[in-house]
Amino acid sequence: MKTVVSDGDCLVKLLDALQRKEQHGEAQQQQQQEQRREEEEQQHDIVLECVVTLDEVSGEQKERAKALNLRLMAWEELLELGRANMVPLSDEVQPTLESLHTICYTSGKLISRLSCRTTGSPKGVMMSHGNFVAAVATAVEGPLSEFGLNLYSSDCLISYLPLAHVYERFCENLFFSYGGRVGFYSGDTHKLLDDVQALKPTVFCSVPRLFQRIEERVTSSLQGKSLLARSLFQQALAAKIRRLRTSGVPQHPVWDRIVFDKFKNLMGGQVRIMLTGSAPLDPQTLERMRAFFCCWIVEGYGMTETMGASFLTWNVYDNNPGQVGGVLPSLEFCLLDVSETMNKYSIRDPIPKGELCVRGSTVFAGYFRNEKETEGAIDREGWFHTGDIAALLPNGGVQIIDRKKNIFKLAQGEYVAPEKIEAVYMHSRFVAQCFVFGFSSETSLVAVVVADPDQTMHWVRETRGAAEAAGHTFAEWLEDPEVQRAIQEDMQQVAKKQSLKGFELARKVYFRAEQFTVENGLLTPTFKLKRHYAQEVFAEQIKEMYDKIHKEQQGA
């Protein structure tokens, strides 16, 4: 990557999730792993000229590539070619701050801010060298130096998030600026902890879904412990969270040695800073992760269009979860009043709420070959409209309420923020994943819930006995009315505890055993739910749930 951009060329990283019909750039060279080479060779109308693989290339594979007018070479072959044709850099090819550095593709279908319609393909976000320089500089001169979160040349980062995303690219560029080390995971996320323990990183950048999985694992592991062990853990956790809330210190002189050092060692024992981004992290999960790993977890907010980071909980003494902190020095922000179209939110409220807009040196140049979408995203004054509804808190921090495109109105006029409701339901020990949906013509919500297999089967064994539990699969047990009733009752208790309003409750639930994954298209590569696709996949189940609701209403 560094070789390409230092030579003044533009780097285009393609997501695995992008389909061939969604490509519209002339990528001339792309590195591919052996497992994807067969698929590439079948695409007779691709515009690639050269494919570089990290594995050895057989003669047969080269012949097949030649038949497609495609040059295929191994990585070592490319290095040797470079050594034999060394060309010194000249001022003519050296990039300027305005030079195009990268085109990063957003994943999945997007909502146009100009026309509020669904577009059929991802957008290529054009970012300059100046954007990358500003992003690194603003992190170095802002939160890192101000509040003691300094990086050093001895620091180590593990890279496992997609490099096609600007979030991971930003993290790596930041490390390179300090002379730090970056280690790449083995390629299997199921073995990520093994990679982490081998590398022993000092900084860990992740996404909310992974932290949620860790919390689920810890909760599940406690089920088999004795009452004394569970009580000791809860006492230790409560003490650490009290200390966090009063002092902001994530370490405890007593409970870390007794309970929490084992969690720290899961991450190699050297992690001192964690960063979470790409989606909101539930406040309760954030507090627990800080307690588990004995280190500060920084939460950030940003988009591909803003170089991945716009806001950061950069003050280590700002120990209030549920917000994304203050704006980074490279940007300014404002809240756009949306009260005319969404009367629930107003900039004139005691806590102002509106659409978040940002402007500054880390805002992208525009969408590749898409002037209409660019005009809809960046107004004439240079403000980029994020499409997210935010609140300005009394301490100057920003809280993201939900995405403007996700918020919808029910028939009785109440506005619903589905991500907030999903986050609440996922506090249920039975809920692994959740998709909340509603039509504007309806008065209630429905939900698709992926049940947690460990917690569900634990409940089945306790209530039905081990022998009977073993007689059916997890998926079969999910169809049992008593099991469904137990899960829904727990969801209702969680909703009541979290003060969900009546219209925010899911009136009907469809239970599913299979997880939402990147592979089945329901999650983006950074593990965010693809709502538009989920609506398509579960269209039949959604219809059935609303049919049942209508029958109940008619019967009443």
Coordinates of C-alpha atoms in Angstrom, one line a residue:
M1 CA 0.0 0.0 0.0
K2 CA 2.7 2.5 1.0
T3 CA 4.6 1.8 -2.3
V4 CA 1.5 2.6 -4.4
V5 CA 0.6 5.8 -2.7
S6 CA 4.1 7.1 -2.3
D7 CA 4.5 6.8 -6.1
G8 CA 1.4 9.1 -6.6
D9 CA -0.9 6.3 -7.5
C10 CA -4.4 5.8 -6.2
L11 CA -5.2 2.8 -4.1
V12 CA -8.6 1.1 -4.3
K13 CA -9.3 -1.6 -1.8
L14 CA -12.4 -3.8 -2.6
L15 CA -14.6 -5.4 0.0
D16 CA -15.1 -9.1 -0.3
A17 CA -18.8 -8.3 0.1
L18 CA -18.9 -6.3 -3.2
Q19 CA -20.5 -8.1 -6.1
R20 CA -19.0 -7.8 -9.6
K21 CA -22.1 -5.8 -10.7
E22 CA -21.2 -3.1 -8.1
Q23 CA -17.7 -2.4 -9.4
H24 CA -17.3 0.7 -11.5
G25 CA -13.6 1.7 -11.1
E26 CA -10.7 0.7 -13.3
A27 CA -8.6 -1.2 -10.8
Q28 CA -5.4 -2.2 -12.6
Q29 CA -3.8 -4.3 -9.9
Q30 CA -5.2 -6.2 -6.9
Q31 CA -3.7 -8.6 -4.5
Q32 CA -5.7 -11.8 -4.1
Q33 CA -5.4 -14.9 -1.8
E34 CA -5.3 -18.4 -3.3
Q35 CA -8.9 -19.1 -2.2
R36 CA -10.3 -16.2 -4.4
R37 CA -8.1 -16.7 -7.5
E38 CA -10.5 -19.3 -9.0
E39 CA -13.4 -16.9 -8.7
E40 CA -11.5 -14.1 -10.3
E41 CA -10.4 -16.2 -13.3
Q42 CA -14.1 -17.0 -14.1
Q43 CA -15.0 -13.3 -14.5
H44 CA -14.3 -12.8 -18.2
D45 CA -15.3 -9.2 -18.3
I46 CA -13.2 -7.9 -15.5
V47 CA -10.9 -5.0 -16.1
L48 CA -8.0 -6.2 -14.0
E49 CA -4.6 -6.5 -15.8
C50 CA -2.6 -8.1 -13.1
V51 CA -3.3 -10.2 -10.0
V52 CA -0.6 -10.7 -7.4
T53 CA -1.0 -13.6 -5.0
L54 CA 0.8 -14.2 -1.7
D55 CA 1.0 -17.9 -2.6
E56 CA 3.0 -19.7 -5.3
V57 CA 1.5 -19.8 -8.8
S58 CA 1.4 -23.0 -10.8
G59 CA 2.1 -23.2 -14.5
E60 CA -1.5 -24.3 -15.1
Q61 CA -2.9 -21.3 -13.3
K62 CA -0.6 -19.0 -15.3
E63 CA -1.9 -20.5 -18.5
R64 CA -5.5 -20.0 -17.5
A65 CA -4.8 -16.4 -16.6
K66 CA -3.1 -15.9 -19.9
A67 CA -6.2 -17.1 -21.7
L68 CA -8.1 -14.2 -20.0
N69 CA -5.4 -11.6 -20.9
L70 CA -4.6 -11.5 -17.2
R71 CA -1.1 -11.5 -15.7
L72 CA -0.7 -13.7 -12.7
M73 CA 2.4 -13.6 -10.5
A74 CA 3.5 -14.5 -7.0
W75 CA 4.4 -11.8 -4.4
E76 CA 8.1 -12.8 -4.5
E77 CA 8.0 -12.6 -8.3
L78 CA 6.8 -9.0 -8.0
L79 CA 9.5 -8.1 -5.5
E80 CA 12.2 -9.5 -7.8
L81 CA 10.7 -7.5 -10.7
G82 CA 11.0 -4.4 -8.6
R83 CA 14.6 -5.0 -7.7
A84 CA 15.5 -5.5 -11.3
N85 CA 13.8 -2.2 -12.4
M86 CA 14.6 0.3 -9.6
V87 CA 13.4 3.8 -10.5
P88 CA 14.2 6.7 -8.1
L89 CA 11.2 8.8 -7.0
S90 CA 11.1 12.2 -8.8
D91 CA 9.3 15.4 -7.9
E92 CA 7.0 14.9 -10.8
V93 CA 5.4 11.8 -9.3
Q94 CA 5.5 12.7 -5.6
P95 CA 1.9 13.4 -4.4
T96 CA 0.7 16.7 -2.9
L97 CA -1.8 17.1 -0.1
E98 CA -4.5 17.5 -2.7
S99 CA -3.6 14.3 -4.6
L100 CA -6.0 11.4 -4.6
H101 CA -4.7 8.8 -2.1
T102 CA -7.5 6.2 -1.9
I103 CA -11.0 5.3 -3.0
C104 CA -12.7 3.5 -0.1
Y105 CA -16.0 1.8 -1.0
T106 CA -18.8 1.9 1.5
S107 CA -20.4 -1.5 2.1
G108 CA -23.9 -2.3 1.0
K109 CA -26.7 -0.2 -0.4
L110 CA -26.9 3.4 0.9
I111 CA -29.5 6.0 1.3
S112 CA -29.1 9.2 -0.7
R113 CA -29.2 12.2 1.5
L114 CA -30.4 14.3 -1.4
S115 CA -33.3 12.2 -2.5
C116 CA -33.8 9.8 0.5
R117 CA -33.9 6.9 -1.9
T118 CA -32.1 3.6 -1.8
T119 CA -29.2 3.5 -4.2
G120 CA -28.3 0.3 -6.0
S121 CA -24.5 0.2 -5.4
P122 CA -21.9 1.2 -2.9
K123 CA -20.2 4.6 -3.3
G124 CA -16.5 5.2 -3.8
V125 CA -15.3 7.7 -1.2
M126 CA -12.4 9.7 -2.6
M127 CA -9.8 10.7 0.0
S128 CA -6.7 12.8 -0.5
H129 CA -3.2 12.6 1.0
G130 CA -4.2 15.7 3.0
N131 CA -7.1 13.8 4.5
F132 CA -4.8 11.0 5.8
V133 CA -2.2 13.5 7.1
A134 CA -4.9 15.5 8.9
A135 CA -6.4 12.4 10.4
V136 CA -3.1 11.3 11.9
A137 CA -2.0 14.8 13.0
T138 CA -5.3 15.5 14.7
A139 CA -5.1 12.3 16.7
V140 CA -1.5 12.9 17.7
E141 CA -1.9 16.6 18.6
G142 CA -5.4 16.1 20.1
P143 CA -6.4 13.3 22.4
L144 CA -3.2 11.3 22.5
S145 CA -0.9 14.1 23.7
E146 CA -3.6 16.0 25.8
F147 CA -4.6 13.2 28.1
G148 CA -1.8 10.8 28.4
L149 CA -2.9 8.3 25.7
N150 CA 0.5 8.5 24.0
L151 CA 1.8 6.0 21.6
Y152 CA 5.4 4.9 21.4
S153 CA 7.7 3.1 19.0
S154 CA 7.5 0.1 21.3
D155 CA 3.7 -0.2 20.9
C156 CA 2.1 -3.0 18.9
L157 CA -1.2 -3.2 17.1
I158 CA -2.9 -6.3 15.8
S159 CA -4.7 -5.8 12.5
Y160 CA -7.7 -8.0 11.9
L161 CA -10.4 -5.6 10.6
P162 CA -10.8 -5.2 6.9
L163 CA -8.2 -3.0 5.3
A164 CA -10.7 -2.0 2.8
H165 CA -12.3 0.1 5.6
V166 CA -10.8 3.4 6.5
Y167 CA -11.0 2.7 10.2
E168 CA -8.3 0.0 10.1
R169 CA -6.3 2.0 7.7
F170 CA -6.4 5.0 10.0
C171 CA -5.2 2.9 13.0
E172 CA -2.3 1.5 11.0
N173 CA -1.2 4.9 9.7
L174 CA -1.3 6.3 13.2
F175 CA 1.0 3.5 14.4
F176 CA 3.4 3.9 11.5
S177 CA 3.7 7.6 12.3
Y178 CA 5.1 6.6 15.7
G179 CA 7.3 3.9 14.4
G180 CA 5.2 1.2 16.1
R181 CA 4.7 -2.4 15.1
V182 CA 1.7 -3.9 13.3
G183 CA 1.0 -7.6 13.3
F184 CA -1.6 -9.2 11.0
Y185 CA -3.9 -11.9 12.2
S186 CA -3.9 -15.4 10.7
G187 CA -7.1 -14.8 8.7
D188 CA -9.5 -16.8 11.0
T189 CA -11.5 -14.6 13.4
H190 CA -12.3 -17.7 15.4
K191 CA -8.6 -18.0 16.2
L192 CA -8.2 -14.3 16.9
L193 CA -7.5 -14.8 20.7
D194 CA -4.7 -17.2 19.8
D195 CA -3.2 -14.6 17.5
V196 CA -3.5 -11.9 20.2
Q197 CA -1.8 -14.1 22.8
A198 CA 1.0 -14.8 20.5
L199 CA 1.5 -11.1 19.4
K200 CA 0.8 -9.5 22.8
P201 CA -0.4 -6.2 21.4
T202 CA -0.4 -3.0 23.5
V203 CA -3.3 -1.4 21.6
F204 CA -6.4 -3.2 20.4
C205 CA -8.8 -1.6 17.9
S206 CA -12.1 -3.4 17.5
V207 CA -15.9 -3.0 16.9
P208 CA -18.9 -3.4 19.2
R209 CA -19.9 -6.8 18.0
L210 CA -16.6 -8.4 19.3
F211 CA -16.9 -6.8 22.7
Q212 CA -20.5 -8.0 22.9
R213 CA -19.3 -11.5 22.1
I214 CA -16.7 -11.3 24.9
E215 CA -19.4 -10.2 27.3
E216 CA -21.7 -13.1 26.2
R217 CA -18.8 -15.5 26.7
V218 CA -18.1 -14.3 30.2
T219 CA -21.8 -14.4 31.2
S220 CA -22.1 -17.9 29.7
S221 CA -19.0 -19.2 31.5
L222 CA -20.5 -18.1 34.9
Q223 CA -23.5 -20.4 34.5
G224 CA -21.4 -23.4 35.3
K225 CA -19.7 -21.9 38.4
S226 CA -20.7 -22.3 42.0
L227 CA -22.9 -19.8 43.8
L228 CA -19.8 -18.6 45.8
A229 CA -17.8 -18.0 42.6
R230 CA -20.7 -16.1 40.9
S231 CA -21.2 -14.0 44.0
L232 CA -17.4 -13.2 44.2
F233 CA -17.4 -12.2 40.5
Q234 CA -20.4 -9.9 40.9
Q235 CA -18.9 -8.3 44.0
A236 CA -15.7 -7.7 42.1
L237 CA -17.4 -6.3 39.1
A238 CA -19.6 -3.9 41.1
A239 CA -16.5 -2.6 43.0
K240 CA -14.6 -2.0 39.8
I241 CA -17.5 -0.2 38.1
R242 CA -18.0 2.0 41.2
R243 CA -14.3 2.9 41.0
L244 CA -14.6 3.7 37.3
R245 CA -17.6 6.0 37.8
T246 CA -16.0 7.9 40.7
S247 CA -12.3 8.2 39.6
G248 CA -12.2 7.0 35.9
V249 CA -9.4 4.5 36.9
P250 CA -9.9 1.1 35.2
Q251 CA -7.6 -0.7 37.6
H252 CA -8.3 -2.0 41.1
P253 CA -5.5 -2.9 43.6
V254 CA -7.3 -5.9 45.0
W255 CA -9.9 -7.3 42.5
D256 CA -7.6 -7.3 39.5
R257 CA -5.3 -9.8 41.1
I258 CA -8.1 -12.0 42.3
V259 CA -10.5 -11.9 39.4
F260 CA -9.6 -9.7 36.4
D261 CA -6.0 -10.5 35.6
K262 CA -7.2 -13.7 33.8
F263 CA -9.3 -11.5 31.4
K264 CA -6.3 -9.2 30.8
N265 CA -4.1 -12.2 30.0
L266 CA -6.7 -13.4 27.4
M267 CA -5.5 -10.3 25.3
G268 CA -1.9 -11.1 25.8
G269 CA -1.5 -9.3 29.1
Q270 CA 0.0 -6.1 27.5
V271 CA -3.0 -4.2 26.3
R272 CA -3.2 -0.7 27.8
I273 CA -5.6 1.1 25.3
M274 CA -8.6 -0.3 23.4
L275 CA -10.5 1.6 20.7
T276 CA -14.1 0.8 19.6
G277 CA -15.8 2.3 16.6
S278 CA -17.9 1.8 13.5
A279 CA -21.1 1.4 15.6
P280 CA -22.4 2.4 19.0
L281 CA -21.3 0.3 21.9
D282 CA -23.9 -0.3 24.6
P283 CA -22.9 1.7 27.7
Q284 CA -23.2 -1.2 30.1
T285 CA -21.0 -3.4 27.8
L286 CA -18.5 -0.5 27.7
E287 CA -18.2 -0.3 31.5
R288 CA -17.9 -4.0 31.8
M289 CA -15.1 -4.2 29.2
R290 CA -13.2 -1.5 31.0
A291 CA -13.5 -3.5 34.2
F292 CA -12.7 -6.9 32.6
F293 CA -9.5 -5.7 30.7
C294 CA -8.2 -3.2 33.3
C295 CA -7.6 -0.6 30.7
W296 CA -9.2 2.5 29.2
I297 CA -11.5 1.9 26.2
V298 CA -11.8 4.9 23.9
E299 CA -15.1 5.1 22.0
G300 CA -15.1 6.9 18.7
Y301 CA -17.5 8.0 16.1
G302 CA -16.9 8.7 12.4
M303 CA -17.7 7.6 8.9
T304 CA -15.7 6.6 5.8
E305 CA -16.4 10.1 4.5
T306 CA -14.6 11.6 7.5
M307 CA -11.6 9.4 7.6
G308 CA -13.1 7.1 10.2
A309 CA -12.7 9.3 13.3
S310 CA -14.6 12.6 14.0
F311 CA -15.4 12.4 17.7
L312 CA -13.6 10.6 20.5
T313 CA -14.0 10.1 24.2
W314 CA -10.5 11.4 24.5
N315 CA -10.5 12.6 28.1
V316 CA -9.7 9.6 30.3
Y317 CA -11.5 11.2 33.2
D318 CA -14.7 11.5 31.1
N319 CA -16.2 8.3 32.5
N320 CA -19.7 8.7 31.3
P321 CA -20.6 5.9 28.8
G322 CA -23.2 6.4 26.1
Q323 CA -21.6 9.3 24.3
V324 CA -18.8 9.6 21.7
G325 CA -17.0 12.5 23.3
G326 CA -15.8 15.7 21.7
V327 CA -14.9 16.7 18.2
L328 CA -11.4 16.2 17.0
P329 CA -9.2 19.3 16.2
S330 CA -9.4 18.8 12.4
L331 CA -13.2 19.4 12.4
E332 CA -16.0 21.7 13.4
F333 CA -19.6 20.5 13.8
C334 CA -23.1 21.7 14.0
L335 CA -26.6 20.3 14.5
L336 CA -29.1 20.8 11.7
D337 CA -32.6 21.4 12.9
V338 CA -34.9 18.5 11.7
S339 CA -38.0 19.5 13.7
E340 CA -40.1 20.1 10.6
T341 CA -39.8 16.5 9.5
M342 CA -39.0 14.8 12.8
N343 CA -40.8 16.8 15.5
K344 CA -39.4 14.6 18.2
Y345 CA -36.0 16.3 17.8
S346 CA -35.2 20.0 18.0
I347 CA -32.1 22.2 18.4
R348 CA -34.2 24.3 20.7
D349 CA -34.7 21.6 23.3
P350 CA -32.8 21.9 26.6
I351 CA -30.5 19.3 25.2
P352 CA -30.3 20.2 21.5
K353 CA -30.9 17.4 19.0
G354 CA -30.6 17.5 15.3
E355 CA -28.7 16.0 12.3
L356 CA -25.0 16.0 12.9
C357 CA -23.0 17.9 10.3
V358 CA -19.1 18.2 10.2
R359 CA -16.7 20.3 8.2
G360 CA -12.9 20.3 8.1
S361 CA -9.7 18.9 6.7
T362 CA -10.6 15.2 7.2
V363 CA -13.9 15.4 5.2
F364 CA -13.7 13.5 1.9
A365 CA -13.4 15.2 -1.6
G366 CA -16.5 13.5 -3.0
Y367 CA -17.9 10.3 -4.4
F368 CA -16.1 8.7 -7.3
R369 CA -18.1 9.4 -10.6
N370 CA -21.2 10.4 -8.6
E371 CA -21.6 14.2 -8.6
K372 CA -25.3 13.9 -7.7
E373 CA -24.6 12.0 -4.4
T374 CA -21.7 14.3 -3.6
E375 CA -24.0 17.4 -3.9
G376 CA -26.5 15.7 -1.7
A377 CA -23.9 14.9 1.0
I378 CA -21.8 18.1 1.1
D379 CA -23.7 21.4 1.0
R380 CA -22.5 24.7 -0.5
E381 CA -21.0 25.8 2.8
G382 CA -18.9 22.7 3.0
W383 CA -20.9 20.9 5.7
F384 CA -21.0 17.1 5.3
H385 CA -24.4 15.8 6.4
T386 CA -23.8 12.6 8.3
G387 CA -27.4 11.5 8.3
D388 CA -27.1 10.7 12.0
I389 CA -29.3 12.3 14.7
A390 CA -27.2 13.5 17.6
A391 CA -27.6 15.4 21.0
L392 CA -25.3 18.0 22.3
L393 CA -24.7 17.2 26.0
P394 CA -24.1 19.8 28.8
N395 CA -20.4 18.7 29.0
G396 CA -19.8 19.5 25.3
G397 CA -19.8 15.8 24.4
V398 CA -22.0 14.4 21.6
Q399 CA -24.4 11.5 21.9
I400 CA -25.5 9.6 18.8
I401 CA -29.2 8.8 19.0
D402 CA -29.7 6.8 15.8
R403 CA -29.2 7.1 12.1
K404 CA -31.7 9.4 10.4
K405 CA -32.4 6.9 7.7
N406 CA -33.2 4.2 10.3
I407 CA -35.6 6.2 12.4
F408 CA -39.2 5.8 11.3
K409 CA -42.7 6.9 12.5
L410 CA -45.4 4.5 13.5
A411 CA -49.0 5.0 12.5
Q412 CA -49.8 6.8 15.8
G413 CA -47.1 9.4 15.2
E414 CA -44.4 8.0 17.5
Y415 CA -40.8 8.0 16.2
V416 CA -38.8 4.8 16.7
A417 CA -35.0 4.4 16.9
P418 CA -34.5 0.7 16.2
E419 CA -30.8 0.5 17.1
K420 CA -31.6 1.7 20.6
I421 CA -34.3 -0.9 21.1
E422 CA -32.1 -3.7 19.7
A423 CA -29.3 -2.7 22.1
V424 CA -31.8 -3.0 25.0
Y425 CA -33.1 -6.4 24.0
M426 CA -29.5 -7.7 23.6
H427 CA -29.2 -7.3 27.4
S428 CA -31.3 -10.4 27.7
R429 CA -29.1 -13.4 28.3
F430 CA -31.1 -15.3 25.6
V431 CA -30.6 -12.7 22.8
A432 CA -27.4 -13.0 20.7
Q433 CA -28.6 -10.7 17.8
C434 CA -31.7 -8.7 17.1
F435 CA -33.4 -6.9 14.2
V436 CA -36.3 -4.6 15.1
F437 CA -38.7 -3.5 12.3
G438 CA -41.9 -1.6 11.8
F439 CA -44.0 -0.2 9.0
S440 CA -45.2 3.4 9.2
S441 CA -48.7 2.1 8.5
E442 CA -48.6 -0.1 11.7
T443 CA -49.0 0.8 15.3
S444 CA -46.5 -1.8 16.7
L445 CA -43.1 -3.3 16.1
V446 CA -41.9 -6.8 15.3
A447 CA -38.5 -8.4 15.8
V448 CA -36.2 -11.1 14.5
V449 CA -34.1 -12.6 17.3
V450 CA -31.1 -14.9 17.0
A451 CA -31.2 -16.8 20.3
D452 CA -28.0 -17.5 22.2
P453 CA -27.5 -21.3 21.9
D454 CA -25.6 -21.7 25.2
Q455 CA -28.0 -19.8 27.3
T456 CA -31.1 -21.3 25.6
M457 CA -29.8 -24.9 26.0
H458 CA -28.8 -24.2 29.6
W459 CA -32.4 -23.2 30.3
V460 CA -33.7 -26.2 28.5
R461 CA -31.5 -28.6 30.5
E462 CA -32.5 -27.0 33.8
T463 CA -36.3 -27.1 33.0
R464 CA -36.6 -30.3 31.0
G465 CA -33.6 -32.3 32.1
A466 CA -30.3 -33.2 30.3
A467 CA -31.7 -36.4 28.7
E468 CA -34.7 -34.7 27.1
A469 CA -32.6 -31.6 26.1
A470 CA -30.1 -33.9 24.2
G471 CA -33.0 -35.4 22.2
H472 CA -33.5 -32.3 20.0
T473 CA -31.2 -29.8 18.3
F474 CA -31.0 -26.2 19.3
A475 CA -33.0 -25.2 16.2
E476 CA -35.7 -27.6 17.1
W477 CA -35.9 -26.4 20.7
L478 CA -36.3 -22.8 19.4
E479 CA -39.7 -23.9 17.9
D480 CA -40.9 -25.0 21.3
P481 CA -43.6 -22.6 22.6
E482 CA -42.4 -22.8 26.1
V483 CA -38.8 -21.9 25.1
Q484 CA -40.1 -19.0 23.1
R485 CA -42.2 -17.8 26.0
A486 CA -39.2 -18.0 28.4
I487 CA -37.1 -15.9 26.0
Q488 CA -39.9 -13.3 25.4
E489 CA -40.5 -13.0 29.2
D490 CA -36.8 -12.3 29.7
M491 CA -36.9 -9.7 26.9
Q492 CA -39.9 -8.0 28.5
Q493 CA -38.2 -7.8 31.9
V494 CA -35.1 -6.3 30.3
A495 CA -37.2 -3.8 28.4
K496 CA -39.0 -2.8 31.6
K497 CA -35.7 -2.4 33.5
Q498 CA -34.4 -0.2 30.7
S499 CA -37.6 1.9 30.6
L500 CA -38.7 1.2 27.0
K501 CA -42.0 2.8 26.2
G502 CA -45.0 0.7 25.2
F503 CA -44.7 1.6 21.5
E504 CA -41.0 0.5 21.5
L505 CA -41.8 -3.1 22.5
A506 CA -41.7 -5.8 19.9
R507 CA -45.2 -7.3 19.9
K508 CA -44.3 -10.4 17.9
V509 CA -40.9 -12.1 17.7
Y510 CA -39.5 -14.6 15.1
F511 CA -36.8 -16.8 16.6
R512 CA -33.9 -17.9 14.5
A513 CA -31.0 -20.3 15.2
E514 CA -28.6 -19.1 12.5
Q515 CA -26.5 -16.1 13.2
F516 CA -26.4 -12.9 11.2
T517 CA -23.0 -13.0 9.5
V518 CA -20.9 -11.3 6.9
E519 CA -21.0 -14.5 4.8
N520 CA -24.8 -14.7 4.6
G521 CA -25.0 -11.0 3.8
L522 CA -26.8 -9.8 6.9
L523 CA -23.7 -8.0 8.4
T524 CA -21.2 -5.6 6.9
P525 CA -17.5 -6.5 7.1
T526 CA -17.4 -4.4 10.4
F527 CA -20.4 -6.5 11.7
K528 CA -23.1 -3.9 11.4
L529 CA -26.6 -5.1 10.5
K530 CA -27.6 -4.5 6.9
R531 CA -31.2 -3.4 7.6
H532 CA -32.3 -3.1 4.0
Y533 CA -31.2 -6.7 3.2
A534 CA -32.6 -8.0 6.5
Q535 CA -36.0 -6.6 5.6
E536 CA -35.8 -8.5 2.3
V537 CA -34.6 -11.8 3.9
F538 CA -37.3 -11.8 6.6
A539 CA -40.1 -10.3 4.5
E540 CA -42.2 -13.5 4.8
Q541 CA -41.7 -13.7 8.6
I542 CA -42.5 -10.0 9.0
K543 CA -45.7 -10.4 7.0
E544 CA -46.7 -13.4 9.1
M545 CA -46.1 -11.6 12.4
Y546 CA -48.2 -8.6 11.3
D547 CA -50.9 -11.0 10.1
K548 CA -51.1 -12.5 13.6
I549 CA -51.2 -9.0 15.1
H550 CA -54.1 -8.0 12.8
K551 CA -56.0 -11.1 13.7
E552 CA -55.5 -10.4 17.5
Q553 CA -56.7 -6.8 16.9
Q554 CA -59.8 -8.0 15.0
G555 CA -60.6 -10.6 17.7
A556 CA -60.4 -7.9 20.4

